[in-house]
Tab-separated table of C-alpha atoms and ligand atoms in Angstrom:
chain	number	residue	atom	x	y	z
A	51	MET	CA	0.244	-0.302	0.122
A	52	GLN	CA	2.956	2.152	0.613
A	53	THR	CA	3.776	2.162	-2.868
A	54	GLN	CA	0.457	3.072	-3.855
A	55	LEU	CA	1.160	5.815	-2.196
A	56	SER	CA	3.858	6.880	-3.460
A	57	GLU	CA	2.561	5.970	-7.002
A	58	ILE	CA	-0.523	7.972	-5.784
A	59	LEU	CA	1.399	10.790	-5.069
A	60	ARG	CA	4.111	11.190	-7.854
A	61	GLU	CA	0.849	10.177	-10.509
A	62	ALA	CA	-0.909	13.656	-8.685
A	63	LYS	CA	2.021	16.094	-9.642
A	64	GLU	CA	2.665	14.739	-12.846
A	65	GLN	CA	-1.694	15.451	-13.606
A	66	LEU	CA	-0.977	18.397	-11.793
A	67	LYS	CA	1.703	19.964	-13.817
A	68	GLN	CA	-0.471	19.433	-16.685
A	69	ALA	CA	-3.574	20.721	-15.727
A	70	LYS	CA	-4.500	24.190	-17.247
A	71	THR	CA	-7.609	25.193	-15.708
A	72	ASP	CA	-9.181	25.782	-12.242
A	73	ARG	CA	-11.534	23.203	-13.563
A	74	GLU	CA	-9.088	20.970	-14.167
A	75	THR	CA	-7.040	21.181	-10.783
A	76	GLU	CA	-10.655	21.126	-9.369
A	77	GLU	CA	-11.575	17.917	-11.252
A	78	LEU	CA	-8.119	16.379	-9.788
A	79	ARG	CA	-8.655	17.579	-6.351
A	80	VAL	CA	-12.089	15.316	-6.704
A	81	LYS	CA	-10.618	12.701	-7.997
A	82	LEU	CA	-7.372	12.282	-5.954
A	83	LEU	CA	-9.411	13.968	-2.182
A	84	GLY	CA	-13.156	13.358	-2.668
A	85	LYS	CA	-14.880	11.046	-1.040
A	86	LYS	CA	-14.761	8.844	-4.534
A	87	GLY	CA	-11.371	9.960	-4.302
A	88	GLN	CA	-7.967	7.350	-4.281
A	89	LEU	CA	-6.664	7.948	-0.963
A	90	THR	CA	-9.779	7.744	0.880
A	91	GLY	CA	-10.476	4.632	-1.169
A	92	ILE	CA	-6.643	3.467	0.388
A	93	LEU	CA	-7.634	4.746	3.573
A	94	ARG	CA	-11.013	3.075	3.779
A	95	SER	CA	-9.112	-0.231	3.220
A	96	MET	CA	-6.820	0.079	6.360
A	97	GLY	CA	-9.642	-1.692	8.485
A	98	SER	CA	-8.091	-5.478	7.421
A	99	LEU	CA	-4.727	-4.207	8.989
A	100	GLY	CA	-2.850	-4.703	12.065
A	101	PRO	CA	-2.842	-1.889	14.705
A	102	GLU	CA	1.623	-1.081	14.041
A	103	GLU	CA	0.523	-1.360	10.259
A	104	ARG	CA	-2.742	0.909	9.961
A	105	LYS	CA	-0.635	3.224	11.693
A	106	ALA	CA	1.857	3.450	9.185
A	107	LEU	CA	0.079	3.832	7.094
A	108	GLY	CA	-2.729	6.576	7.574
A	109	LYS	CA	0.610	8.155	8.625
A	110	ALA	CA	2.021	7.965	5.623
A	111	ALA	CA	-1.673	8.380	3.818
A	112	ASN	CA	-2.094	11.607	5.918
A	113	SER	CA	0.772	12.984	4.784
A	114	VAL	CA	0.620	12.224	0.719
A	115	ARG	CA	-3.087	13.824	1.460
A	116	ALA	CA	-1.231	17.059	2.968
A	117	GLU	CA	1.926	17.576	0.204
A	118	ILE	CA	-1.438	16.984	-2.224
A	119	GLU	CA	-2.981	19.692	-1.108
A	120	GLU	CA	-0.323	22.313	-1.065
A	121	LEU	CA	0.213	20.987	-3.758
A	122	LEU	CA	-3.057	21.826	-5.526
A	123	GLU	CA	-2.729	25.145	-3.124
A	124	GLU	CA	0.125	26.449	-5.219
A	125	LYS	CA	-1.606	24.926	-8.272
A	126	PHE	CA	-4.362	27.341	-7.648
A	127	ALA	CA	-2.580	30.009	-6.817
A	128	ALA	CA	-0.365	30.103	-9.451
A	129	LEU	CA	-3.491	29.802	-12.239
A	130	LYS	CA	-4.762	32.677	-10.531
A	131	GLU	CA	-1.716	34.484	-10.665
A	132	LYS	CA	-1.609	33.476	-14.787
A	133	GLN	CA	-5.289	35.010	-15.419
A	134	LYS	CA	-4.391	38.185	-13.600
A	135	GLU	CA	-1.344	38.811	-15.778
A	136	LEU	CA	-3.768	37.476	-18.759
A	137	ARG	CA	-6.138	40.325	-17.932
A	138	PHE	CA	-3.524	42.765	-17.052
A	139	LYS	CA	-2.378	42.674	-20.510
A	140	VAL	CA	-5.650	42.100	-22.545
A	141	GLU	CA	-6.967	45.156	-20.096
A	142	ARG	CA	-3.806	47.695	-20.208
A	143	ILE	CA	-4.777	50.918	-21.013
A	144	ASP	CA	-2.434	53.062	-23.200
A	145	VAL	CA	-2.605	57.143	-21.064
A	146	THR	CA	-0.126	58.028	-24.375
A	147	GLU	CA	-2.654	56.999	-27.164
A	148	PRO	CA	-5.305	60.132	-28.238
A	149	GLY	CA	-8.094	60.099	-28.406
A	150	ARG	CA	-10.543	58.226	-30.756
A	151	GLN	CA	-12.831	60.650	-32.643
A	152	ILE	CA	-16.039	59.994	-32.631
A	153	PRO	CA	-17.369	62.037	-35.966
A	154	LEU	CA	-19.941	64.954	-35.806
A	155	GLY	CA	-23.215	63.850	-37.672
A	156	SER	CA	-25.228	66.393	-39.880
A	157	LYS	CA	-28.295	67.206	-41.245
A	158	HIS	CA	-29.296	65.779	-44.799
A	159	PRO	CA	-29.537	68.063	-47.417
A	160	ILE	CA	-33.192	67.781	-48.282
A	161	THR	CA	-33.500	68.671	-44.189
A	162	VAL	CA	-30.895	71.891	-44.491
A	163	THR	CA	-33.639	72.671	-46.999
A	164	ILE	CA	-36.299	72.545	-46.373
A	165	GLU	CA	-35.117	74.318	-42.866
A	166	GLU	CA	-33.837	77.109	-45.408
A	167	ILE	CA	-37.338	77.219	-46.843
A	168	SER	CA	-38.981	77.219	-43.949
A	169	ARG	CA	-36.772	79.720	-42.037
A	170	VAL	CA	-38.267	82.603	-45.285
A	171	PHE	CA	-41.600	81.875	-44.453
A	172	MET	CA	-41.390	82.199	-41.165
A	173	SER	CA	-39.882	85.024	-41.656
A	174	MET	CA	-42.820	85.948	-43.301
A	175	GLY	CA	-45.013	85.132	-40.385
A	176	TYR	CA	-45.809	81.476	-41.844
A	177	SER	CA	-46.804	78.575	-39.241
A	178	ILE	CA	-45.870	75.008	-40.573
A	179	ALA	CA	-48.804	72.560	-40.434
A	180	GLU	CA	-48.533	68.737	-41.086
A	181	GLY	CA	-50.904	66.499	-42.535
A	182	PRO	CA	-50.704	62.788	-43.244
A	183	GLU	CA	-48.687	60.154	-45.678
A	184	VAL	CA	-51.193	57.721	-45.930
A	185	GLU	CA	-54.271	60.121	-47.715
A	186	THR	CA	-57.601	59.803	-48.453
A	187	VAL	CA	-58.218	60.114	-52.158
A	188	TYR	CA	-60.967	62.701	-51.277
A	189	PHE	CA	-58.789	65.101	-49.331
A	190	ASN	CA	-55.497	64.169	-52.347
A	191	PHE	CA	-57.956	65.074	-55.168
A	192	ASP	CA	-61.269	65.547	-54.953
A	193	ALA	CA	-61.228	68.364	-52.023
A	194	LEU	CA	-58.266	69.754	-54.609
A	195	ASN	CA	-61.157	70.467	-57.397
A	196	ALA	CA	-59.282	67.362	-59.437
A	197	GLY	CA	-62.223	65.848	-61.028
A	198	PRO	CA	-62.662	62.176	-61.179
A	199	ASN	CA	-61.120	62.122	-65.014
A	200	HIS	CA	-58.335	63.713	-63.529
A	201	PRO	CA	-54.794	62.085	-65.096
A	202	SER	CA	-52.928	61.626	-61.535
A	203	ARG	CA	-55.077	60.034	-60.384
A	204	ASP	CA	-54.195	56.959	-62.499
A	205	LEU	CA	-53.244	53.605	-60.918
A	206	SER	CA	-50.197	54.003	-62.896
A	207	ASP	CA	-49.407	57.561	-61.665
A	208	THR	CA	-50.087	56.498	-57.919
A	209	PHE	CA	-49.963	54.531	-55.184
A	210	TYR	CA	-53.202	53.198	-53.891
A	211	ILE	CA	-53.771	51.374	-50.667
A	212	THR	CA	-57.644	50.801	-51.199
A	213	ASP	CA	-59.631	52.276	-53.404
A	214	ASP	CA	-60.227	55.210	-50.746
A	215	ILE	CA	-56.684	55.532	-49.561
A	216	LEU	CA	-53.372	56.355	-51.017
A	217	LEU	CA	-49.401	57.465	-50.434
A	218	ARG	CA	-50.220	61.263	-50.726
A	219	THR	CA	-48.753	62.826	-53.968
A	220	GLN	CA	-48.422	65.821	-53.357
A	221	THR	CA	-48.304	68.300	-49.882
A	222	SER	CA	-51.671	69.971	-51.510
A	223	PRO	CA	-54.115	67.570	-49.418
A	224	VAL	CA	-53.030	69.865	-46.729
A	225	GLN	CA	-54.241	73.214	-47.998
A	226	ALA	CA	-57.566	71.204	-47.831
A	227	ARG	CA	-57.530	69.945	-44.280
A	228	THR	CA	-56.255	73.649	-43.127
A	229	LEU	CA	-59.025	75.512	-44.899
A	230	LEU	CA	-61.337	72.939	-43.049
A	231	LYS	CA	-59.232	73.013	-39.623
A	232	GLN	CA	-59.221	76.776	-39.536
A	233	ALA	CA	-60.635	80.042	-40.135
A	234	PRO	CA	-59.079	82.908	-41.923
A	235	PRO	CA	-56.766	84.609	-41.802
A	236	ILE	CA	-54.684	81.358	-43.347
A	237	LYS	CA	-50.758	81.456	-43.305
A	238	ILE	CA	-49.133	78.630	-43.457
A	239	ILE	CA	-46.776	76.299	-45.356
A	240	SER	CA	-46.409	72.544	-44.817
A	241	PRO	CA	-43.257	70.848	-46.014
A	242	GLY	CA	-43.578	66.721	-46.212
A	243	ARG	CA	-43.022	63.569	-48.539
A	244	CYS	CA	-45.157	62.575	-51.248
A	245	PHE	CA	-45.018	59.240	-53.697
A	246	ARG	CA	-45.843	58.614	-56.800
A	247	CYS	CA	-45.531	55.566	-58.885
A	248	ASP	CA	-42.087	56.842	-60.530
A	249	THR	CA	-39.278	54.450	-61.861
A	250	PRO	CA	-36.174	55.720	-60.285
A	251	ASP	CA	-33.674	57.942	-62.331
A	252	ALA	CA	-31.848	61.205	-62.572
A	253	THR	CA	-33.988	63.229	-61.818
A	254	HIS	CA	-36.985	61.217	-60.735
A	255	SER	CA	-38.013	59.078	-56.656
A	256	PRO	CA	-40.971	57.531	-56.374
A	257	MET	CA	-40.880	59.252	-52.995
A	258	PHE	CA	-39.936	63.099	-52.664
A	259	HIS	CA	-40.212	66.138	-50.936
A	260	GLN	CA	-42.507	68.964	-51.238
A	261	VAL	CA	-43.169	72.433	-50.195
A	262	GLU	CA	-47.409	73.560	-50.180
A	263	GLY	CA	-47.911	77.074	-49.070
A	264	LEU	CA	-51.070	78.724	-48.145
A	265	LEU	CA	-52.826	82.133	-47.697
A	266	VAL	CA	-56.056	83.069	-47.103
A	267	ASP	CA	-57.352	86.723	-46.307
A	268	GLU	CA	-59.417	89.795	-46.959
A	269	GLY	CA	-58.674	91.237	-50.431
A	270	VAL	CA	-55.342	88.889	-51.218
A	271	SER	CA	-54.746	89.024	-54.835
A	272	MET	CA	-52.647	87.826	-57.288
A	273	SER	CA	-49.932	90.542	-56.954
A	274	ASP	CA	-49.516	89.801	-52.938
A	275	LEU	CA	-48.859	85.822	-54.751
A	276	LYS	CA	-46.077	87.363	-57.309
A	277	GLY	CA	-44.694	89.735	-54.571
A	278	THR	CA	-44.544	86.784	-51.688
A	279	LEU	CA	-42.939	84.410	-54.284
A	280	ASP	CA	-40.371	86.859	-55.726
A	281	TYR	CA	-38.920	87.727	-52.199
A	282	PHE	CA	-39.181	84.226	-51.386
A	283	ALA	CA	-36.768	83.575	-54.244
A	284	LYS	CA	-34.314	86.216	-53.701
A	285	GLN	CA	-33.691	85.527	-50.067
A	286	LEU	CA	-33.292	81.543	-51.245
A	287	PHE	CA	-31.122	81.998	-54.715
A	288	GLY	CA	-29.826	85.614	-53.896
A	289	SER	CA	-31.393	88.854	-54.410
A	290	ASP	CA	-29.806	89.611	-57.901
A	291	LEU	CA	-32.514	87.513	-59.646
A	292	GLN	CA	-35.075	88.051	-61.293
A	293	THR	CA	-38.943	85.487	-61.652
A	294	LYS	CA	-41.062	85.594	-64.011
A	295	PHE	CA	-44.744	84.189	-63.620
A	296	ARG	CA	-45.608	81.587	-66.875
A	297	PRO	CA	-49.736	80.833	-67.010
A	298	HIS	CA	-50.425	77.517	-66.336
A	299	PHE	CA	-53.106	75.193	-65.259
A	300	PHE	CA	-53.637	73.126	-61.705
A	301	PRO	CA	-56.948	72.158	-60.362
A	302	PHE	CA	-57.126	73.789	-57.413
A	303	THR	CA	-56.044	77.685	-59.117
A	304	GLU	CA	-57.544	79.507	-60.918
A	305	PRO	CA	-55.583	81.143	-62.123
A	306	SER	CA	-52.299	79.111	-62.193
A	307	ALA	CA	-49.272	79.599	-62.853
A	308	GLU	CA	-45.124	78.271	-62.792
A	309	MET	CA	-42.482	80.574	-61.392
A	310	ASP	CA	-38.998	80.657	-62.890
A	311	VAL	CA	-36.156	82.235	-61.355
A	312	SER	CA	-33.621	83.707	-63.635
A	313	CYS	CA	-30.536	81.170	-63.780
A	314	PHE	CA	-27.882	81.919	-60.991
A	315	LYS	CA	-25.797	79.919	-62.153
A	316	CYS	CA	-25.230	82.246	-65.725
A	317	LYS	CA	-27.215	85.103	-64.426
A	318	GLY	CA	-29.830	84.855	-67.241
A	319	LYS	CA	-27.263	84.243	-70.116
A	320	GLY	CA	-27.657	80.186	-70.843
A	321	CYS	CA	-25.647	77.325	-69.599
A	322	ARG	CA	-25.949	73.717	-68.836
A	323	VAL	CA	-28.305	74.689	-65.272
A	324	CYS	CA	-30.856	76.162	-67.414
A	325	LYS	CA	-30.670	74.221	-70.600
A	326	GLY	CA	-29.496	77.533	-72.317
A	327	SER	CA	-32.878	79.290	-71.308
A	328	GLY	CA	-31.610	81.785	-69.126
A	329	TRP	CA	-34.684	80.278	-66.294
A	330	ILE	CA	-34.867	77.473	-64.209
A	331	GLU	CA	-38.938	77.032	-63.469
A	332	ILE	CA	-39.282	76.121	-59.741
A	333	LEU	CA	-42.537	76.253	-58.345
A	334	GLY	CA	-46.432	75.680	-58.765
A	335	CYS	CA	-49.269	78.604	-57.949
A	336	GLY	CA	-51.989	80.235	-58.106
A	337	MET	CA	-54.957	82.326	-56.335
A	338	VAL	CA	-56.979	79.375	-54.374
A	339	HIS	CA	-59.872	77.848	-56.413
A	340	PRO	CA	-63.666	78.791	-54.992
A	341	ASN	CA	-64.373	75.185	-54.724
A	342	VAL	CA	-61.523	74.539	-53.270
A	343	LEU	CA	-62.461	77.116	-50.417
A	344	ALA	CA	-65.646	76.089	-50.420
A	345	VAL	CA	-64.102	72.758	-48.766
A	346	GLY	CA	-63.640	74.670	-46.146
A	347	GLY	CA	-66.923	76.544	-45.741
A	348	ILE	CA	-65.097	79.817	-46.483
A	349	ASP	CA	-66.861	82.572	-47.723
A	350	THR	CA	-65.612	82.973	-51.180
A	351	GLU	CA	-67.092	86.596	-51.529
A	352	ARG	CA	-65.549	87.853	-48.226
A	353	TYR	CA	-62.105	85.897	-48.508
A	354	THR	CA	-59.457	85.206	-51.517
A	355	GLY	CA	-56.472	83.546	-51.086
A	356	PHE	CA	-53.304	81.901	-52.942
A	357	ALA	CA	-50.774	79.076	-52.742
A	358	PHE	CA	-48.074	77.666	-54.232
A	359	GLY	CA	-46.184	74.474	-53.744
A	360	MET	CA	-42.142	73.351	-54.577
A	361	GLY	CA	-40.319	70.154	-54.883
A	362	VAL	CA	-37.502	70.484	-52.659
A	363	GLU	CA	-35.142	67.648	-53.715
A	364	ARG	CA	-35.024	70.148	-57.095
A	365	ILE	CA	-34.742	73.137	-55.461
A	366	ALA	CA	-31.573	71.243	-53.492
A	367	MET	CA	-30.235	69.932	-56.793
A	368	LEU	CA	-30.426	73.789	-58.460
A	369	LYS	CA	-28.855	75.199	-55.453
A	370	TYR	CA	-26.335	72.704	-54.487
A	371	GLY	CA	-25.496	71.669	-58.325
A	372	ILE	CA	-26.482	67.893	-57.061
A	373	ASP	CA	-26.889	65.744	-60.790
A	374	ASP	CA	-28.814	62.916	-59.369
A	375	ILE	CA	-31.783	62.809	-56.963
A	376	ARG	CA	-31.038	59.577	-56.300
A	377	LEU	CA	-27.454	60.245	-54.025
A	378	PHE	CA	-29.938	62.017	-51.762
A	379	TYR	CA	-31.105	58.596	-50.675
A	380	GLU	CA	-28.108	56.682	-50.606
A	381	ASN	CA	-27.592	57.496	-46.854
A	382	ASP	CA	-23.454	57.956	-48.659
A	383	MET	CA	-21.594	60.103	-45.418
A	384	ARG	CA	-19.091	61.169	-48.532
A	385	PHE	CA	-22.623	63.002	-49.854
A	386	ILE	CA	-24.419	63.931	-46.864
A	387	GLY	CA	-21.518	65.300	-44.831
A	388	GLN	CA	-21.290	68.506	-47.126
A	389	PHE	CA	-24.393	69.980	-46.356
A	390	LYS	CA	-22.997	71.226	-43.062
B	102	DAH	N1	-49.299	70.030	-55.890
B	102	DAH	C1	-48.595	70.360	-57.412
B	102	DAH	C2	-47.849	69.671	-57.882
B	102	DAH	O1	-47.706	68.569	-57.142
B	102	DAH	C3	-47.613	71.483	-56.768
B	102	DAH	C4	-48.435	72.967	-56.787
B	102	DAH	C5	-48.837	73.922	-57.976
B	102	DAH	C6	-49.145	73.229	-54.893
B	102	DAH	C7	-49.708	74.924	-57.688
B	102	DAH	C8	-49.928	74.271	-55.324
B	102	DAH	C9	-50.209	74.790	-56.465
B	102	DAH	O2	-50.219	75.159	-53.991
B	102	DAH	O3	-51.325	76.282	-56.338
B	102	DAH	O4	-47.341	69.445	-59.149
């Protein structure tokens, strides 16, 4: 049995040397010293021995146990030390390392442009109105005097959700909603997202932004419209430009016009931006049609108003010289970061 004991000790030393983790060491402890362990086995079998022999073996077994316990303790301590070193290595802080830069975000050029447009109108006392992007056919078309056969109602141009609900094709429905909600004087602009069934290309996107405007009061005339939009264009593009109003048709205004500005790039001489004409179209406008005012129950004998609507992407593209509308939606920071 003595030899068995020395064998256990020898093996224990060998195995402890090989153990790499706390867990392996703990398993060894159980195997060597546990209730079902080798050493306990030997002590149990001592019953059959004579008293002298038992005493000697008991002593030897105890000293082996003590030695193994010490070895285990050392092993646990060594493993702990090793873990600590490893952690020091991993968690080492280099206080001389330069700080990591957190890149500053920037506003999207569409947001920047909406804010610029809004600032000009707010300086003239307009407030901001909002309307839903998922709109009723009634507000998007009927309330705006667009009859049942108006081409823009076509399934191929408009995203219908049901027969009565669609994704608004313009911000103009906010006009009708505002007329229902407020009594004159009304003076609002409404920026927002619009949707049309367009295949994306350099100048088209199925989702885009508009800013709508509406003013209703007593004695509002076409000259108020022209003065307001001329002032707006000069604030946005520069005080040296000229504006020009061309007759046009919109169902919700009468008379209707499109406003052109003299090309801010070539100052009207003709260039690539204005396609040689010297003029650039930037918005639609007109005197609010009495049928639209009537939607809000407004006395059309007493009140008149003007409205306008412009494409934000178009204005941003002109202002910043961007030649592809799709750039706005790609979320490429190299592009977006240029409009701080
Ligand atoms: N809603 C028109 C469009 O999407 C733009 C527009 C034109 C709005 C004239 C107006 C307006 O308020 O008076 O093409």
